């Protein structure tokens, strides 16, 4: 029987929309017929979360995530997932608050790439400054999966944040945004990255337009498939 997934979303809403579509597509592919994803979505107000993090009130942002986790569990969630890479700064707290297993985007992404590309050693990573400053990518992709991470510099992070927290978070992706992301991808490749992780769900929206000299790994799709795997695990 399919487990009910508790999904913490709204950060930002286009991310939640992408995940909901992917989860249902993968469930239908896995189970066939008219099956759809059993899930509970607790959608946060993105403005409040971003304000707390921008102002250095990480405990406040974490508390919002913990509250959402408890609400999802109370509504019947049997596993939990945060529908945003950045939100994984609070992954341990969310799992503790929910009291059910958490499917972690960085762990799943690292495991998937290591399995498919065993000779790949250097990974470029595009994500928000909040996510890049948090330790979870280094722990899961670096220490956990054994990759050397090639990260954007300070100016590139500002450019990336402007795109993510601007048009992409509003659901206004365009080829012009993809051109910016393409430039950043290729800058990391020039520094030795053998593949690029799109470590922010908003970046998935411009993936079809990105021109990159190395393989792209969409953490959103990898994460969605992992969530479905856990939902359908006997």
Rosetta silent file (secondary structure, phi, psi, omega in degrees, C-alpha in Angstrom):
SEQUENCE: XXXXXXXXXXXXXXXXXXXXXXXXXXXXXXXXXXXXXXXXXXXXXXXXXXXXXXXXXXXXXXXXXXXXXXXXXXXXXXXXXXXXXXXXXXXXXXXXXXXXXXXXXXXXXXXXXXXXXXXXXXXXXXXXXXXXXXXXXXXXXXXXXXXXXXXXXXXXXXXXXXXXXXXXXXXXXXXXXXXXXXXXXXXXXXXXXXXXXXXXXXXXXXXXXXXXXXXXXXXXXXXXXXXXXXXXXX
SCORE:     score description
SCORE:     0.000 S_00000001
   1 L     0.000  139.520 -178.463    0.000    0.000    0.000 S_00000001
   2 L   -67.733  133.548  175.505    1.267    3.465   -0.864 S_00000001
   3 L   -78.454  154.885  176.167    2.560    5.518    2.061 S_00000001
   4 L   -89.576  124.161  179.259    1.371    9.091    2.575 S_00000001
   5 E   -92.065  132.720  171.882    4.139   11.639    2.033 S_00000001
   6 E   -93.336  120.861 -173.160    4.201   14.816    4.098 S_00000001
   7 E  -115.377  120.182  176.524    5.477   17.609    1.866 S_00000001
   8 E   -93.682  111.545 -172.903    6.725   20.933    3.228 S_00000001
   9 E  -125.133 -163.870  179.703    6.237   23.379    0.387 S_00000001
  10 L    85.809    2.533 -173.268    5.665   26.998   -0.521 S_00000001
  11 L  -121.984   73.267   -5.023    9.396   27.760   -0.570 S_00000001
  12 L   -97.162  176.991 -173.223    8.751   28.976   -3.191 S_00000001
  13 H   -60.952  -34.513  177.082    5.372   27.989   -4.620 S_00000001
  14 H   -59.836  -30.970  177.060    6.685   27.143   -8.142 S_00000001
  15 H   -62.644  -45.593 -179.168    8.866   24.502   -6.468 S_00000001
  16 H   -62.620  -40.804  177.763    5.842   22.899   -4.854 S_00000001
  17 H   -60.617  -44.872  179.572    4.018   22.913   -8.177 S_00000001
  18 H   -62.431  -46.846  179.993    6.971   21.183   -9.870 S_00000001
  19 H   -61.676  -44.020 -177.442    7.251   18.551   -7.156 S_00000001
  20 H   -60.659  -42.912  177.555    3.512   17.807   -7.168 S_00000001
  21 H   -63.633  -48.080 -178.184    3.578   17.237  -10.925 S_00000001
  22 H   -62.609  -43.833 -179.700    6.723   15.080  -10.769 S_00000001
  23 H   -59.844  -44.242 -179.587    5.478   12.961   -7.864 S_00000001
  24 H   -69.490  -37.546  176.863    2.232   12.188   -9.645 S_00000001
  25 H   -63.626  -43.630 -179.010    3.977   11.481  -12.947 S_00000001
  26 H   -70.111  -37.154  176.298    6.397    9.073  -11.281 S_00000001
  27 H   -62.910  -44.639 -179.138    3.622    7.378   -9.273 S_00000001
  28 H   -64.479  -38.398  177.932    1.574    6.874  -12.426 S_00000001
  29 H   -65.369  -38.082 -176.518    4.629    5.493  -14.230 S_00000001
  30 H   -75.143  -43.912 -171.418    5.354    3.171  -11.302 S_00000001
  31 H  -107.057  -18.225  177.358    1.836    1.940  -10.540 S_00000001
  32 L    74.955 -173.885  177.263   -0.054    2.635  -13.763 S_00000001
  33 L    57.423 -137.104 -178.323   -3.768    3.186  -14.217 S_00000001
  34 L  -102.596   17.948 -179.237   -5.303    6.117  -12.388 S_00000001
  35 L   -62.277  143.014  174.407   -2.940    6.023   -9.413 S_00000001
  36 L  -139.232  167.542 -172.166   -1.840    9.367   -7.995 S_00000001
  37 L   -73.635  127.199  172.279    0.402   10.414   -5.125 S_00000001
  38 L   -81.264  113.874 -176.189   -0.972   10.128   -1.585 S_00000001
  39 E  -152.822  157.402  173.493    0.367   13.264    0.056 S_00000001
  40 E  -120.925  122.686 -179.743   -0.225   16.021    2.566 S_00000001
  41 E  -107.928  124.326  171.042    1.158   19.433    1.600 S_00000001
  42 E  -109.316  111.175 -173.054    1.859   22.077    4.229 S_00000001
  43 E  -101.193  118.839 -179.991    2.633   25.247    2.310 S_00000001
  44 L   -84.484  161.302  172.465    4.620   27.973    4.073 S_00000001
  45 L   -84.004  109.171 -173.870    4.600   31.692    3.292 S_00000001
  46 H   -57.908  -37.078 -178.137    7.904   32.083    1.459 S_00000001
  47 H   -59.253  -40.352 -179.473    8.215   35.770    2.342 S_00000001
  48 H   -68.120  -38.346  179.473    8.279   34.967    6.049 S_00000001
  49 H   -67.980  -45.629 -179.217   10.900   32.253    5.670 S_00000001
  50 H   -64.177  -41.482  179.280   13.167   34.414    3.488 S_00000001
  51 H   -59.983  -44.464 -179.469   12.830   37.389    5.834 S_00000001
  52 H   -62.046  -41.586 -177.918   13.855   35.269    8.815 S_00000001
  53 H   -73.761  -39.757  179.811   16.901   33.887    7.020 S_00000001
  54 H   -64.003  -35.917 -178.501   17.958   37.216    5.506 S_00000001
  55 L   -86.997    7.295  177.605   17.774   38.883    8.914 S_00000001
  56 L    78.403   15.016 -179.963   19.847   36.137   10.507 S_00000001
  57 L   -97.074   61.765 -177.102   16.903   34.632   12.412 S_00000001
  58 H   -62.313  -31.904  178.376   17.601   31.046   11.381 S_00000001
  59 H   -63.432  -37.395  177.873   15.962   29.718   14.537 S_00000001
  60 H   -65.676  -44.344  178.743   12.720   31.424   13.486 S_00000001
  61 H   -62.695  -41.734  178.974   12.934   29.921   10.002 S_00000001
  62 H   -63.369  -39.839  179.775   13.695   26.510   11.504 S_00000001
  63 H   -63.130  -37.741  177.008   10.717   26.828   13.858 S_00000001
  64 H   -63.146  -39.986  178.852    8.412   27.468   10.887 S_00000001
  65 H   -68.006  -39.487  179.169    9.703   24.298    9.244 S_00000001
  66 H   -64.699  -41.517  177.904    9.276   22.288   12.454 S_00000001
  67 H   -60.987  -43.573  178.480    5.682   23.479   12.823 S_00000001
  68 H   -61.895  -38.892  179.295    4.970   22.437    9.241 S_00000001
  69 H   -63.378  -43.667  179.062    6.489   19.004    9.934 S_00000001
  70 H   -65.521  -37.808  178.414    4.259   18.468   12.970 S_00000001
  71 H   -64.833  -40.777  178.980    1.203   19.563   10.974 S_00000001
  72 H   -64.220  -42.466  179.544    2.052   17.102    8.201 S_00000001
  73 H   -64.378  -41.822  179.843    2.498   14.270   10.700 S_00000001
  74 H   -63.672  -27.214  179.849   -0.793   15.118   12.401 S_00000001
  75 L   -87.006    2.357  173.581   -2.482   14.916    8.997 S_00000001
  76 L   110.931    9.218 -179.428   -1.210   11.370    8.468 S_00000001
  77 L   -63.735  134.800  177.707    2.249   11.684    6.899 S_00000001
  78 L  -106.362   -9.621  170.654    4.291    8.469    7.077 S_00000001
  79 E  -152.319  162.662 -173.361    7.429   10.053    5.638 S_00000001
  80 E  -129.403  146.978  176.049    8.500   13.666    5.229 S_00000001
  81 E  -145.480  139.390  176.056   10.159   15.683    2.466 S_00000001
  82 E   -97.181  121.392 -173.308   11.191   19.324    2.206 S_00000001
  83 L   -87.588   47.574  177.708   10.367   20.592   -1.285 S_00000001
  84 L  -167.644  135.495  176.526   13.343   22.937   -1.512 S_00000001
  85 L   -61.208  -46.164 -176.347   17.097   22.442   -1.338 S_00000001
  86 H   -57.955  -39.298 -178.735   17.531   25.557    0.802 S_00000001
  87 H   -63.003  -13.169 -179.693   15.022   24.297    3.361 S_00000001
  88 H   -73.052   -2.739  170.789   17.283   21.329    4.099 S_00000001
  89 H   -60.088  -24.630 -178.067   19.288   23.515    6.477 S_00000001
  90 H  -106.624   18.832 -173.038   16.549   22.425    8.915 S_00000001
  91 H   -58.049  -45.592 -178.496   16.383   18.774    7.808 S_00000001
  92 H   -63.337  -41.882  179.729   17.421   17.252   11.140 S_00000001
  93 H   -66.713  -38.538  179.266   14.977   19.436   13.065 S_00000001
  94 H   -65.014  -45.106  179.529   12.176   18.649   10.614 S_00000001
  95 H   -63.400  -41.108  179.080   12.734   14.905   10.897 S_00000001
  96 H   -64.209  -40.658 -179.049   12.818   15.113   14.695 S_00000001
  97 H   -68.069  -38.018 -177.981    9.615   17.179   14.767 S_00000001
  98 H   -78.801  -33.938 -178.453    7.784   14.840   12.396 S_00000001
  99 L    71.740   20.585  176.610    9.053   11.619   13.964 S_00000001
 100 L  -133.609  164.328 -178.369    9.035    9.842   10.591 S_00000001
 101 E   -61.089  144.110  176.749   11.790    9.213    7.995 S_00000001
 102 E  -110.829  133.928  176.032   12.937   12.186    5.902 S_00000001
 103 L   -92.766  111.974 -170.091   13.987   11.819    2.255 S_00000001
 104 L   -94.448  125.392 -175.030   17.005   14.149    1.939 S_00000001
 105 H   -61.982  -42.417 -176.645   17.614   15.856   -1.409 S_00000001
 106 H   -70.547  -40.392  178.203   21.407   16.135   -1.095 S_00000001
 107 H   -62.296  -46.462 -178.402   21.898   12.532    0.038 S_00000001
 108 H   -65.400  -38.821  179.658   19.731   11.205   -2.786 S_00000001
 109 H   -65.249  -45.915  178.472   21.444   13.416   -5.364 S_00000001
 110 H   -60.909  -45.050 -179.212   24.907   12.320   -4.277 S_00000001
 111 H   -63.336  -41.295 -179.003   23.966    8.644   -4.255 S_00000001
 112 H   -63.874  -46.936 -177.629   22.355    8.866   -7.702 S_00000001
 113 H   -67.487  -42.720  179.581   25.327   10.586   -9.355 S_00000001
 114 H   -61.487  -35.906 -179.937   27.873    8.309   -7.678 S_00000001
 115 H   -71.567  -42.258 -176.069   25.932    5.266   -8.870 S_00000001
 116 H   -81.421  -30.976 -175.542   25.523    6.445  -12.463 S_00000001
 117 L  -130.257   72.090 -173.911   28.930    8.090  -12.895 S_00000001
 118 L   -62.472  -21.568 -179.650   31.422    6.220  -10.680 S_00000001
 119 L   -90.346   -6.529 -179.019   34.430    7.939  -12.287 S_00000001
 120 L   -77.116  130.692 -176.264   33.089   11.459  -11.726 S_00000001
 121 L  -121.208  -30.582 -174.746   34.918   13.227   -8.921 S_00000001
 122 E  -114.019  118.902 -177.901   34.384   17.007   -9.260 S_00000001
 123 E  -114.030  128.389  169.030   30.850   18.389   -9.103 S_00000001
 124 E   -81.561  148.084 -176.638   29.819   21.984   -9.692 S_00000001
 125 E  -134.199  121.947  173.913   26.934   23.111   -7.516 S_00000001
 126 E  -109.931  123.881 -178.491   24.442   25.903   -8.183 S_00000001
 127 L  -160.636  174.997  176.896   22.179   26.780   -5.254 S_00000001
 128 L   -68.102  158.731  176.047   21.108   29.745   -3.149 S_00000001
 129 H   -59.079  -37.068  178.651   23.682   31.424   -0.928 S_00000001
 130 H   -58.523  -45.455 -178.346   21.692   30.170    2.071 S_00000001
 131 H   -70.052  -40.138 -179.115   22.067   26.568    0.880 S_00000001
 132 H   -67.208  -30.646  179.533   25.726   26.951   -0.094 S_00000001
 133 H   -79.066  -22.683  179.005   26.541   28.427    3.319 S_00000001
 134 L   -76.976  156.217 -174.989   24.789   25.582    5.158 S_00000001
 135 L   -80.925   -9.713 -166.873   26.822   22.406    5.802 S_00000001
 136 H   -67.442  -35.081  178.272   24.446   19.817    4.358 S_00000001
 137 H   -64.177  -44.770  178.606   25.709   19.866    0.752 S_00000001
 138 H   -61.806  -39.494 -179.107   29.295   19.412    1.909 S_00000001
 139 H   -68.602  -43.659 -173.566   28.274   16.632    4.275 S_00000001
 140 H   -85.454  -44.448 -178.217   26.113   14.716    1.802 S_00000001
 141 H   -85.591  -36.248 -178.407   27.814   15.352   -1.556 S_00000001
 142 H   -83.492  -76.816 -177.718   31.343   15.813   -0.262 S_00000001
 143 H   -63.710  -40.643 -175.367   31.941   13.666    2.805 S_00000001
 144 H   -73.329  -50.623 -175.378   29.018   11.326    2.111 S_00000001
 145 L   -98.964   -8.847  174.379   29.345   10.672   -1.635 S_00000001
 146 L    83.885   19.378  179.121   33.033   11.547   -1.987 S_00000001
 147 L   -90.736  148.392  167.913   32.781   14.410   -4.475 S_00000001
 148 E   -91.004  124.662 -175.559   34.978   17.484   -4.567 S_00000001
 149 E   -92.260  134.720  173.832   32.614   20.449   -4.875 S_00000001
 150 E  -107.333  113.491 -170.666   33.269   23.382   -7.207 S_00000001
 151 E  -109.680  152.280  175.498   31.245   26.311   -5.853 S_00000001
 152 L   -62.926  149.374  175.093   30.315   29.738   -7.252 S_00000001
 153 L   -80.560 -178.643 -173.460   32.347   32.685   -5.990 S_00000001
 154 H   -59.787  -44.821 -179.394   30.775   35.604   -4.105 S_00000001
 155 H   -65.849  -40.150  178.956   29.831   37.590   -7.224 S_00000001
 156 H   -66.249  -35.291  177.044   28.381   34.509   -8.912 S_00000001
 157 H   -64.553  -39.632  178.376   26.323   33.741   -5.812 S_00000001
 158 H   -64.052  -41.258  177.928   24.824   37.230   -5.911 S_00000001
 159 H   -62.607  -43.807 -179.262   23.920   36.747   -9.566 S_00000001
 160 H   -65.163  -45.213  178.574   22.380   33.365   -8.815 S_00000001
 161 H   -60.284  -40.282 -179.175   20.391   34.667   -5.838 S_00000001
 162 H   -61.435  -38.086  178.452   19.039   37.543   -7.936 S_00000001
 163 H   -73.117  -45.588 -175.955   17.675   35.075  -10.481 S_00000001
 164 H   -66.949  -48.768 -176.496   16.334   32.556   -7.967 S_00000001
 165 H   -84.862   -0.874  176.491   14.693   35.013   -5.577 S_00000001
 166 H  -101.780 -111.669 -174.197   13.532   37.223   -8.441 S_00000001
 167 H   -61.871  -37.154 -175.568   11.784   35.926  -11.562 S_00000001
 168 H   -67.378  -40.016  179.034   12.244   32.205  -10.882 S_00000001
 169 L   -69.250  -19.374  176.918   10.614   32.303   -7.429 S_00000001
 170 L   -92.629    2.260 -179.486    7.683   34.149   -9.008 S_00000001
 171 L    76.930   28.177 -175.238    7.257   31.474  -11.664 S_00000001
 172 L  -115.100   44.537 -178.394    8.521   33.760  -14.443 S_00000001
 173 L   -63.814  143.348 -179.243   11.320   31.652  -15.945 S_00000001
 174 L  -146.525  163.955  175.216   12.613   32.778  -19.340 S_00000001
 175 H   -58.103  -29.580  178.401   15.432   32.016  -21.808 S_00000001
 176 H   -64.071  -40.277  176.575   17.165   35.166  -20.541 S_00000001
 177 H   -65.148  -39.572  179.513   17.368   33.635  -17.056 S_00000001
 178 H   -62.975  -34.509  178.602   18.666   30.407  -18.594 S_00000001
 179 H   -63.547  -39.287  177.251   21.435   32.362  -20.328 S_00000001
 180 H   -63.177  -46.188 -178.965   22.574   33.671  -16.933 S_00000001
 181 H   -66.059  -37.765  178.041   22.539   30.163  -15.470 S_00000001
 182 H   -59.702  -42.827  178.866   24.368   28.779  -18.517 S_00000001
 183 H   -60.955  -42.553  179.290   27.178   31.283  -17.981 S_00000001
 184 H   -66.144  -42.497  178.249   27.480   30.228  -14.339 S_00000001
 185 H   -57.444  -49.496 -175.301   27.459   26.520  -15.245 S_00000001
 186 H   -70.475  -25.914  174.116   30.223   26.925  -17.791 S_00000001
 187 H   -65.907  -37.897  177.508   32.296   29.027  -15.393 S_00000001
 188 H   -71.068  -36.357  176.651   32.294   26.071  -12.978 S_00000001
 189 H   -62.811  -40.029  179.182   33.160   23.682  -15.805 S_00000001
 190 H   -62.506  -23.272  178.348   36.120   25.928  -16.676 S_00000001
 191 L   -93.705    7.768  173.351   37.308   25.419  -13.099 S_00000001
 192 L   110.440    1.076  179.018   37.220   21.646  -13.452 S_00000001
 193 L   -66.662  131.932  179.127   33.630   20.605  -12.708 S_00000001
 194 L   -93.460  -12.657  177.558   32.759   17.371  -14.533 S_00000001
 195 E  -159.819  159.064 -177.615   29.040   17.756  -13.908 S_00000001
 196 E  -123.214  124.485  174.041   26.710   20.435  -12.540 S_00000001
 197 E   -89.303  122.575  171.259   24.104   19.902   -9.835 S_00000001
 198 E   -83.353   90.740 -171.837   21.088   22.177  -10.160 S_00000001
 199 L   -93.197   38.043  175.773   20.707   22.410   -6.395 S_00000001
 200 L  -153.972  129.418 -174.813   17.647   24.623   -6.334 S_00000001
 201 H   -59.950  -34.488 -179.779   14.191   23.621   -7.504 S_00000001
 202 H   -61.087  -27.059 -179.757   13.639   26.955   -9.245 S_00000001
 203 H   -70.052  -21.630  177.907   16.544   26.130  -11.569 S_00000001
 204 H   -60.259  -30.877 -176.651   14.595   23.153  -12.927 S_00000001
 205 L   -65.965  -26.753 -179.422   12.307   25.603  -14.697 S_00000001
 206 L  -103.652    0.720 -176.782   15.130   26.851  -16.938 S_00000001
 207 H   -53.971  -41.683 -178.627   16.893   23.511  -17.437 S_00000001
 208 H   -59.438  -23.038 -177.170   15.505   22.975  -20.986 S_00000001
 209 H   -99.749   -6.982 -175.954   17.208   26.207  -22.092 S_00000001
 210 L   -74.138  130.412  175.357   20.535   25.766  -20.283 S_00000001
 211 L  -108.291  106.711 -175.197   23.548   25.263  -22.555 S_00000001
 212 L  -129.361  143.104 -178.273   26.272   23.610  -20.495 S_00000001
 213 L   -80.163   -0.754  179.770   29.484   21.850  -21.494 S_00000001
 214 L  -132.371  162.188  178.582   29.003   19.204  -18.774 S_00000001
 215 E   -60.704  144.453  176.486   26.092   16.961  -17.709 S_00000001
 216 E  -103.538  137.975  177.564   23.354   18.603  -15.632 S_00000001
 217 E  -119.060  113.676 -176.574   21.875   16.840  -12.609 S_00000001
 218 E   -87.057  104.104 -176.801   18.428   18.067  -11.599 S_00000001
 219 H   -62.362  -28.477 -179.045   18.177   17.547   -7.841 S_00000001
 220 H   -64.651  -48.635 -179.465   14.419   18.127   -7.961 S_00000001
 221 H   -67.580  -40.438  177.311   13.708   15.189  -10.251 S_00000001
 222 H   -59.560  -45.192 -179.449   16.194   12.965   -8.411 S_00000001
 223 H   -64.403  -44.180 -179.119   14.536   13.869   -5.105 S_00000001
 224 H   -60.655  -42.238  178.465   11.011   13.329   -6.469 S_00000001
 225 H   -64.723  -36.344  178.405   11.923    9.845   -7.700 S_00000001
 226 H   -67.945  -39.006  177.558   13.426    9.021   -4.303 S_00000001
 227 H   -61.265  -44.957  178.839   10.270   10.186   -2.516 S_00000001
 228 H   -63.207  -39.829  176.568    8.173    7.932   -4.763 S_00000001
 229 H   -56.186  -44.560 -179.478   10.558    5.035   -4.084 S_00000001
 230 H   -72.879  -33.499  177.762    9.955    5.439   -0.346 S_00000001
 231 H   -64.795  -33.588 -174.510    6.200    5.918   -0.810 S_00000001
 232 H  -102.787    1.854  179.032    5.929    2.633   -2.698 S_00000001
 233 L   -67.558  134.731 -178.051    8.473    0.636   -0.690 S_00000001
 234 L   -69.178    0.000    0.000    6.879   -2.469    0.862 S_00000001
